[in-house]
mmCIF file of C-alpha atoms in Angstrom:
data_model
loop_
_atom_site.group_PDB
_atom_site.id
_atom_site.type_symbol
_atom_site.label_atom_id
_atom_site.label_comp_id
_atom_site.label_asym_id
_atom_site.label_seq_id
_atom_site.Cartn_x
_atom_site.Cartn_y
_atom_site.Cartn_z
ATOM 1 C CA ASN X 1 97.822 89.865 112.396
ATOM 2 C CA VAL X 2 97.356 93.612 112.026
ATOM 3 C CA ARG X 3 94.263 93.117 109.880
ATOM 4 C CA GLU X 4 92.867 90.717 112.459
ATOM 5 C CA ALA X 5 93.455 93.276 115.222
ATOM 6 C CA LEU X 6 91.732 95.960 113.164
ATOM 7 C CA ALA X 7 88.722 93.712 112.542
ATOM 8 C CA TYR X 8 88.340 92.803 116.235
ATOM 9 C CA SER X 9 88.550 96.416 117.376
ATOM 10 C CA PHE X 10 85.922 97.945 115.079
ATOM 11 C CA ASN X 11 82.223 97.434 115.725
ATOM 12 C CA PRO X 12 80.231 97.569 112.458
ATOM 13 C CA ASN X 13 77.064 98.233 114.460
ATOM 14 C CA ASP X 14 78.409 101.751 115.051
ATOM 15 C CA GLU X 15 78.318 102.252 111.275
ATOM 16 C CA ILE X 16 74.780 100.927 111.006
ATOM 17 C CA GLN X 17 73.418 103.081 113.813
ATOM 18 C CA HIS X 18 75.383 106.313 113.394
ATOM 19 C CA ILE X 19 76.030 106.407 109.647
ATOM 20 C CA GLU X 20 73.028 104.565 108.199
ATOM 21 C CA ASN X 21 70.561 105.510 110.958
ATOM 22 C CA GLY X 22 69.641 101.857 111.335
ATOM 23 C CA PHE X 23 68.707 101.386 107.665
ATOM 24 C CA ALA X 24 71.275 98.660 107.033
ATOM 25 C CA VAL X 25 72.022 95.116 108.119
ATOM 26 C CA PRO X 26 75.247 93.281 108.989
ATOM 27 C CA THR X 27 76.832 91.112 106.327
ATOM 28 C CA CYS X 28 79.815 88.766 106.270
ATOM 29 C CA ASP X 29 80.019 88.254 102.519
ATOM 30 C CA ASP X 30 79.846 90.333 99.344
ATOM 31 C CA SER X 31 77.003 88.377 97.737
ATOM 32 C CA THR X 32 74.074 90.300 99.227
ATOM 33 C CA GLY X 33 71.051 90.339 96.957
ATOM 34 C CA THR X 34 72.029 87.049 95.288
ATOM 35 C CA PHE X 35 71.347 83.368 95.910
ATOM 36 C CA ALA X 36 74.856 82.952 97.375
ATOM 37 C CA HIS X 37 74.357 85.459 100.208
ATOM 38 C CA GLU X 38 74.749 83.822 103.624
ATOM 39 C CA PRO X 39 73.091 85.680 106.512
ATOM 40 C CA SER X 40 73.958 82.645 108.638
ATOM 41 C CA LEU X 41 77.610 83.737 108.589
ATOM 42 C CA VAL X 42 76.662 86.743 110.723
ATOM 43 C CA ALA X 43 77.204 85.777 114.353
ATOM 44 C CA ALA X 44 75.517 87.105 117.473
ATOM 45 C CA GLY X 45 75.747 90.856 117.807
ATOM 46 C CA GLY X 46 76.020 91.321 114.043
ATOM 47 C CA LEU X 47 79.715 90.344 114.018
ATOM 48 C CA CYS X 48 81.711 88.336 111.477
ATOM 49 C CA PRO X 49 83.909 85.317 112.319
ATOM 50 C CA TYR X 50 87.281 86.718 111.259
ATOM 51 C CA GLY X 51 90.762 85.243 111.377
ATOM 52 C CA PRO X 52 92.246 81.736 111.279
ATOM 53 C CA ASN X 53 90.197 80.729 114.324
ATOM 54 C CA SER X 54 86.960 82.216 112.947
ATOM 55 C CA LEU X 55 86.256 84.295 116.048
ATOM 56 C CA ALA X 56 83.302 86.664 115.969
ATOM 57 C CA GLN X 57 84.177 89.240 118.585
ATOM 58 C CA TYR X 58 84.422 92.923 119.287
ATOM 59 C CA SER X 59 87.317 93.139 121.715
ATOM 60 C CA PRO X 60 89.858 95.998 121.772
ATOM 61 C CA THR X 61 91.673 94.083 124.513
ATOM 62 C CA ALA X 62 92.090 91.014 122.301
ATOM 63 C CA ALA X 63 93.157 93.266 119.401
ATOM 64 C CA LYS X 64 95.926 94.838 121.489
ATOM 65 C CA GLN X 65 97.134 91.411 122.586
ATOM 66 C CA ILE X 66 97.362 90.276 118.958
ATOM 67 C CA LEU X 67 99.620 93.245 118.185
ATOM 68 C CA VAL X 68 101.795 92.635 121.252
ATOM 69 C CA THR X 69 102.176 88.965 120.317
ATOM 70 C CA ASP X 70 103.087 90.067 116.790
ATOM 71 C CA GLY X 71 106.018 92.075 118.174
ATOM 72 C CA TRP X 72 104.534 95.567 118.339
ATOM 73 C CA THR X 73 105.490 97.781 121.281
ATOM 74 C CA MET X 74 103.321 100.528 122.729
ATOM 75 C CA GLY X 75 105.038 103.913 122.689
ATOM 76 C CA SER X 76 104.699 106.808 125.111
ATOM 77 C CA ASN X 77 102.466 108.569 122.554
ATOM 78 C CA GLY X 78 99.884 105.778 122.747
ATOM 79 C CA TYR X 79 100.697 104.164 119.396
ATOM 80 C CA PHE X 80 102.338 100.849 118.582
ATOM 81 C CA SER X 81 105.624 100.624 116.694
ATOM 82 C CA LYS X 82 107.929 97.861 115.470
ATOM 83 C CA GLY X 83 111.359 98.015 113.887
ATOM 84 C CA GLY X 84 111.457 101.770 114.314
ATOM 85 C CA LYS X 85 108.229 102.291 112.352
ATOM 86 C CA GLU X 86 105.019 103.526 113.896
ATOM 87 C CA LEU X 87 101.819 101.667 113.089
ATOM 88 C CA ASP X 88 100.411 104.541 111.026
ATOM 89 C CA LEU X 89 97.956 103.557 108.294
ATOM 90 C CA ARG X 90 96.409 105.676 105.541
ATOM 91 C CA ILE X 91 92.706 105.408 104.795
ATOM 92 C CA SER X 92 91.285 106.809 101.577
ATOM 93 C CA THR X 93 87.833 107.237 100.088
ATOM 94 C CA THR X 94 86.001 109.746 97.912
ATOM 95 C CA ALA X 95 86.299 113.312 99.183
ATOM 96 C CA GLY X 96 83.244 115.469 99.748
ATOM 97 C CA ARG X 97 80.940 112.768 101.092
ATOM 98 C CA GLN X 98 80.209 113.456 104.728
ATOM 99 C CA TYR X 99 78.924 109.978 105.558
ATOM 100 C CA ARG X 100 82.195 108.448 104.394
ATOM 101 C CA LEU X 101 84.232 110.974 106.364
ATOM 102 C CA ASP X 102 82.072 110.155 109.388
ATOM 103 C CA SER X 103 82.859 106.489 108.808
ATOM 104 C CA GLU X 104 86.583 107.214 108.691
ATOM 105 C CA GLN X 105 86.335 109.137 111.934
ATOM 106 C CA LEU X 106 84.653 106.178 113.607
ATOM 107 C CA ALA X 107 87.568 104.042 112.453
ATOM 108 C CA GLN X 108 90.102 106.614 113.649
ATOM 109 C CA ALA X 109 88.609 106.609 117.128
ATOM 110 C CA ALA X 110 88.314 102.809 117.300
ATOM 111 C CA TRP X 111 91.866 102.167 116.183
ATOM 112 C CA LYS X 112 93.410 104.949 118.236
ATOM 113 C CA ASN X 113 91.896 103.089 121.169
ATOM 114 C CA ILE X 114 94.129 100.086 120.412
ATOM 115 C CA GLY X 115 97.242 102.079 119.505
ATOM 116 C CA VAL X 116 96.918 102.293 115.717
ATOM 117 C CA LYS X 117 97.196 105.710 114.061
ATOM 118 C CA LEU X 118 94.916 106.300 111.098
ATOM 119 C CA THR X 119 95.605 109.160 108.703
ATOM 120 C CA VAL X 120 92.801 110.258 106.377
ATOM 121 C CA VAL X 121 93.909 110.914 102.783
ATOM 122 C CA ASN X 122 90.788 111.378 100.669
ATOM 123 C CA GLU X 123 90.690 112.126 96.961
ATOM 124 C CA PRO X 124 88.107 113.392 94.440
ATOM 125 C CA ALA X 125 86.080 110.542 92.975
ATOM 126 C CA SER X 126 87.783 110.938 89.584
ATOM 127 C CA THR X 127 91.165 110.381 91.228
ATOM 128 C CA PHE X 128 90.111 107.776 93.790
ATOM 129 C CA PHE X 129 88.401 105.576 91.196
ATOM 130 C CA GLY X 130 91.124 106.464 88.710
ATOM 131 C CA PRO X 131 94.874 106.268 89.338
ATOM 132 C CA ILE X 132 94.487 105.532 93.075
ATOM 133 C CA LEU X 133 92.457 102.325 92.865
ATOM 134 C CA PHE X 134 93.022 101.571 89.178
ATOM 135 C CA PRO X 135 96.598 102.656 88.433
ATOM 136 C CA GLU X 136 96.662 102.615 84.663
ATOM 137 C CA ALA X 137 98.639 105.854 84.487
ATOM 138 C CA LYS X 138 102.431 105.764 84.359
ATOM 139 C CA GLY X 139 103.951 106.100 87.805
ATOM 140 C CA PHE X 140 101.331 104.014 89.574
ATOM 141 C CA GLU X 141 102.780 100.520 89.529
ATOM 142 C CA LYS X 142 100.084 99.254 91.880
ATOM 143 C CA ALA X 143 97.332 100.912 93.859
ATOM 144 C CA ASN X 144 98.366 99.827 97.323
ATOM 145 C CA THR X 145 101.409 102.103 97.168
ATOM 146 C CA GLN X 146 98.895 104.957 97.474
ATOM 147 C CA TRP X 147 96.785 103.751 100.404
ATOM 148 C CA ASP X 148 96.615 101.142 103.161
ATOM 149 C CA ILE X 149 92.843 100.993 103.672
ATOM 150 C CA ALA X 150 90.334 102.022 101.019
ATOM 151 C CA GLU X 151 86.643 102.440 101.752
ATOM 152 C CA PHE X 152 84.035 102.127 99.027
ATOM 153 C CA GLU X 153 80.787 100.395 98.187
ATOM 154 C CA ASN X 154 80.953 97.178 96.241
ATOM 155 C CA SER X 155 78.029 95.841 94.238
ATOM 156 C CA ILE X 156 78.259 92.593 92.303
ATOM 157 C CA GLY X 157 74.748 92.739 90.843
ATOM 158 C CA THR X 158 72.267 89.947 90.336
ATOM 159 C CA ASP X 159 74.883 87.196 90.018
ATOM 160 C CA PRO X 160 77.320 86.479 92.852
ATOM 161 C CA ASP X 161 80.325 85.987 90.544
ATOM 162 C CA SER X 162 83.196 87.566 92.472
ATOM 163 C CA HIS X 163 86.198 86.366 90.480
ATOM 164 C CA THR X 164 87.253 89.891 89.484
ATOM 165 C CA ILE X 165 87.386 90.804 93.177
ATOM 166 C CA TRP X 166 89.351 87.847 94.573
ATOM 167 C CA ASP X 167 91.208 86.141 91.693
ATOM 168 C CA SER X 168 94.949 86.753 92.017
ATOM 169 C CA ASN X 169 95.180 87.513 88.282
ATOM 170 C CA GLN X 170 92.553 90.261 88.538
ATOM 171 C CA VAL X 171 94.634 92.955 90.215
ATOM 172 C CA PRO X 172 94.183 96.455 88.710
ATOM 173 C CA ALA X 173 97.283 96.205 86.539
ATOM 174 C CA PRO X 174 98.105 94.959 83.032
ATOM 175 C CA PRO X 175 96.907 92.857 81.352
ATOM 176 C CA ASN X 176 93.530 92.317 83.059
ATOM 177 C CA PHE X 177 92.877 95.514 85.039
ATOM 178 C CA GLY X 178 90.456 93.682 87.303
ATOM 179 C CA SER X 179 88.914 94.765 90.593
ATOM 180 C CA ASN X 180 91.063 92.758 93.011
ATOM 181 C CA LEU X 181 91.933 96.023 94.757
ATOM 182 C CA THR X 182 93.480 94.336 97.812
ATOM 183 C CA TYR X 183 95.940 92.339 95.665
ATOM 184 C CA TYR X 184 94.609 89.279 97.478
ATOM 185 C CA ASN X 185 96.331 86.048 96.509
ATOM 186 C CA ASN X 186 95.132 82.652 97.707
ATOM 187 C CA PRO X 187 95.506 79.737 95.245
ATOM 188 C CA SER X 188 92.623 77.825 96.840
ATOM 189 C CA VAL X 189 90.287 80.777 96.286
ATOM 190 C CA ASP X 190 91.534 81.062 92.684
ATOM 191 C CA GLN X 191 90.499 77.429 92.156
ATOM 192 C CA LEU X 192 87.132 77.912 93.807
ATOM 193 C CA GLU X 193 86.405 81.001 91.702
ATOM 194 C CA ALA X 194 87.195 79.002 88.561
ATOM 195 C CA GLN X 195 84.865 76.215 89.734
ATOM 196 C CA GLN X 196 81.932 78.501 90.489
ATOM 197 C CA ARG X 197 82.184 80.093 87.051
ATOM 198 C CA LEU X 198 81.873 76.675 85.375
ATOM 199 C CA ALA X 199 79.190 75.209 87.636
ATOM 200 C CA THR X 200 75.678 75.207 86.183
ATOM 201 C CA ASP X 201 73.832 73.897 89.230
ATOM 202 C CA GLN X 202 72.834 76.733 91.554
ATOM 203 C CA THR X 203 73.051 74.599 94.687
ATOM 204 C CA GLN X 204 76.564 73.520 93.733
ATOM 205 C CA ARG X 205 77.587 77.113 93.060
ATOM 206 C CA ALA X 206 76.198 78.232 96.410
ATOM 207 C CA ALA X 207 78.281 75.564 98.158
ATOM 208 C CA ILE X 208 81.402 76.787 96.361
ATOM 209 C CA PHE X 209 80.656 80.380 97.320
ATOM 210 C CA HIS X 210 80.349 79.266 100.937
ATOM 211 C CA GLN X 211 83.942 78.040 100.797
ATOM 212 C CA ILE X 212 85.042 81.337 99.248
ATOM 213 C CA HIS X 213 83.226 83.394 101.879
ATOM 214 C CA VAL X 214 84.696 81.387 104.750
ATOM 215 C CA GLN X 215 88.238 81.679 103.378
ATOM 216 C CA ILE X 216 87.920 85.435 102.861
ATOM 217 C CA LEU X 217 86.820 85.798 106.484
ATOM 218 C CA LYS X 218 89.857 83.800 107.591
ATOM 219 C CA ASP X 219 92.373 85.756 105.497
ATOM 220 C CA ILE X 220 90.738 89.190 106.084
ATOM 221 C CA PRO X 221 91.763 91.013 102.895
ATOM 222 C CA THR X 222 88.664 93.078 103.658
ATOM 223 C CA PHE X 223 86.150 93.469 106.424
ATOM 224 C CA TYR X 224 82.518 94.248 105.996
ATOM 225 C CA LEU X 225 80.729 97.320 107.326
ATOM 226 C CA TYR X 226 77.094 96.671 106.363
ATOM 227 C CA ALA X 227 74.640 95.971 103.578
ATOM 228 C CA PRO X 228 72.472 99.086 103.070
ATOM 229 C CA GLU X 229 68.757 98.681 102.640
ATOM 230 C CA ASP X 230 67.401 99.826 99.274
ATOM 231 C CA LEU X 231 64.656 102.211 100.325
ATOM 232 C CA SER X 232 61.987 103.691 98.073
ATOM 233 C CA GLU X 233 58.932 105.878 98.585
ATOM 234 C CA TYR X 234 55.575 106.121 96.871
ATOM 235 C CA ARG X 235 52.226 107.835 97.409
ATOM 236 C CA ASN X 236 49.726 105.722 99.312
ATOM 237 C CA ASN X 237 47.142 106.073 96.545
ATOM 238 C CA ILE X 238 49.387 104.241 94.035
ATOM 239 C CA HIS X 239 48.418 100.576 93.674
ATOM 240 C CA ASN X 240 50.490 97.581 92.476
ATOM 241 C CA TYR X 241 53.805 99.311 93.272
ATOM 242 C CA MET X 242 56.155 96.355 93.765
ATOM 243 C CA PRO X 243 59.901 97.128 93.592
ATOM 244 C CA ASP X 244 62.056 94.275 92.350
ATOM 245 C CA SER X 245 65.771 93.535 92.567
ATOM 246 C CA VAL X 246 66.261 92.990 88.824
ATOM 247 C CA GLY X 247 66.395 95.509 85.990
ATOM 248 C CA PRO X 248 64.628 98.857 86.507
ATOM 249 C CA ALA X 249 63.953 97.971 90.129
ATOM 250 C CA GLU X 250 61.107 100.405 90.825
ATOM 251 C CA THR X 251 59.377 100.668 87.456
ATOM 252 C CA TRP X 252 59.539 97.154 86.019
ATOM 253 C CA ASN X 253 55.728 96.775 86.269
ATOM 254 C CA ILE X 254 54.712 100.380 85.719
ATOM 255 C CA TRP X 255 51.959 99.279 83.282
ATOM 256 C CA ASP X 256 50.190 97.666 86.260
ATOM 257 C CA TRP X 257 50.094 100.799 88.375
ATOM 258 C CA TRP X 258 46.897 102.682 88.969
ATOM 259 C CA GLN X 259 45.934 105.601 91.141
ATOM 260 C CA GLY X 260 42.879 105.791 93.304
#
């Protein structure tokens, strides 16, 4: 319920306009750049259909009502609490990157508006992508004891295989040390991930990924900010410059270039 309230009270278009200066597009899945990507999941206004009812909405009012229905009480300081504990979440990303700090500040403002306190706890990249997200060191039993919300860029590559992100046995702990950083656990998604890895027909795989994408949107272990555009520049007297999405994206056909 809290994750649903957070999703409904944050407008990803603010990220696209203020952080990416418009050079990004909305996405509601993590398969961008692959055959399994589904732009059709993005609803009007660039919003994703989150939650059990698959509602695509930006509504701080609805978000507050979800928290009230879930038993949270608004305090005199403007923040919700329940059972004597204030709804105070920690967000973490790599320190020293202004655009990510700007993103966190957008989230702070949006969630303060609905009565959720957000505390920024950033770490150097070596720590964030080390014992914070991947707790192999002694004393870090699991990463989500160190943060509540983590912000980072995820790139699957040319194949949409996402089993290391959503399989319940791929949490960043022994023996697999996978990339299921949210510790997400849904048996139906586990089965679907196993099916897509065995399927050889691309159309069949795409249909399986659709089921995965829809279930992730319902369960909200994550919510999507945007898919950045991959921009490149070249001199206007260079001919046959044709960036591609595979391999050395900009220089794959460098032998065909000519200047004139």
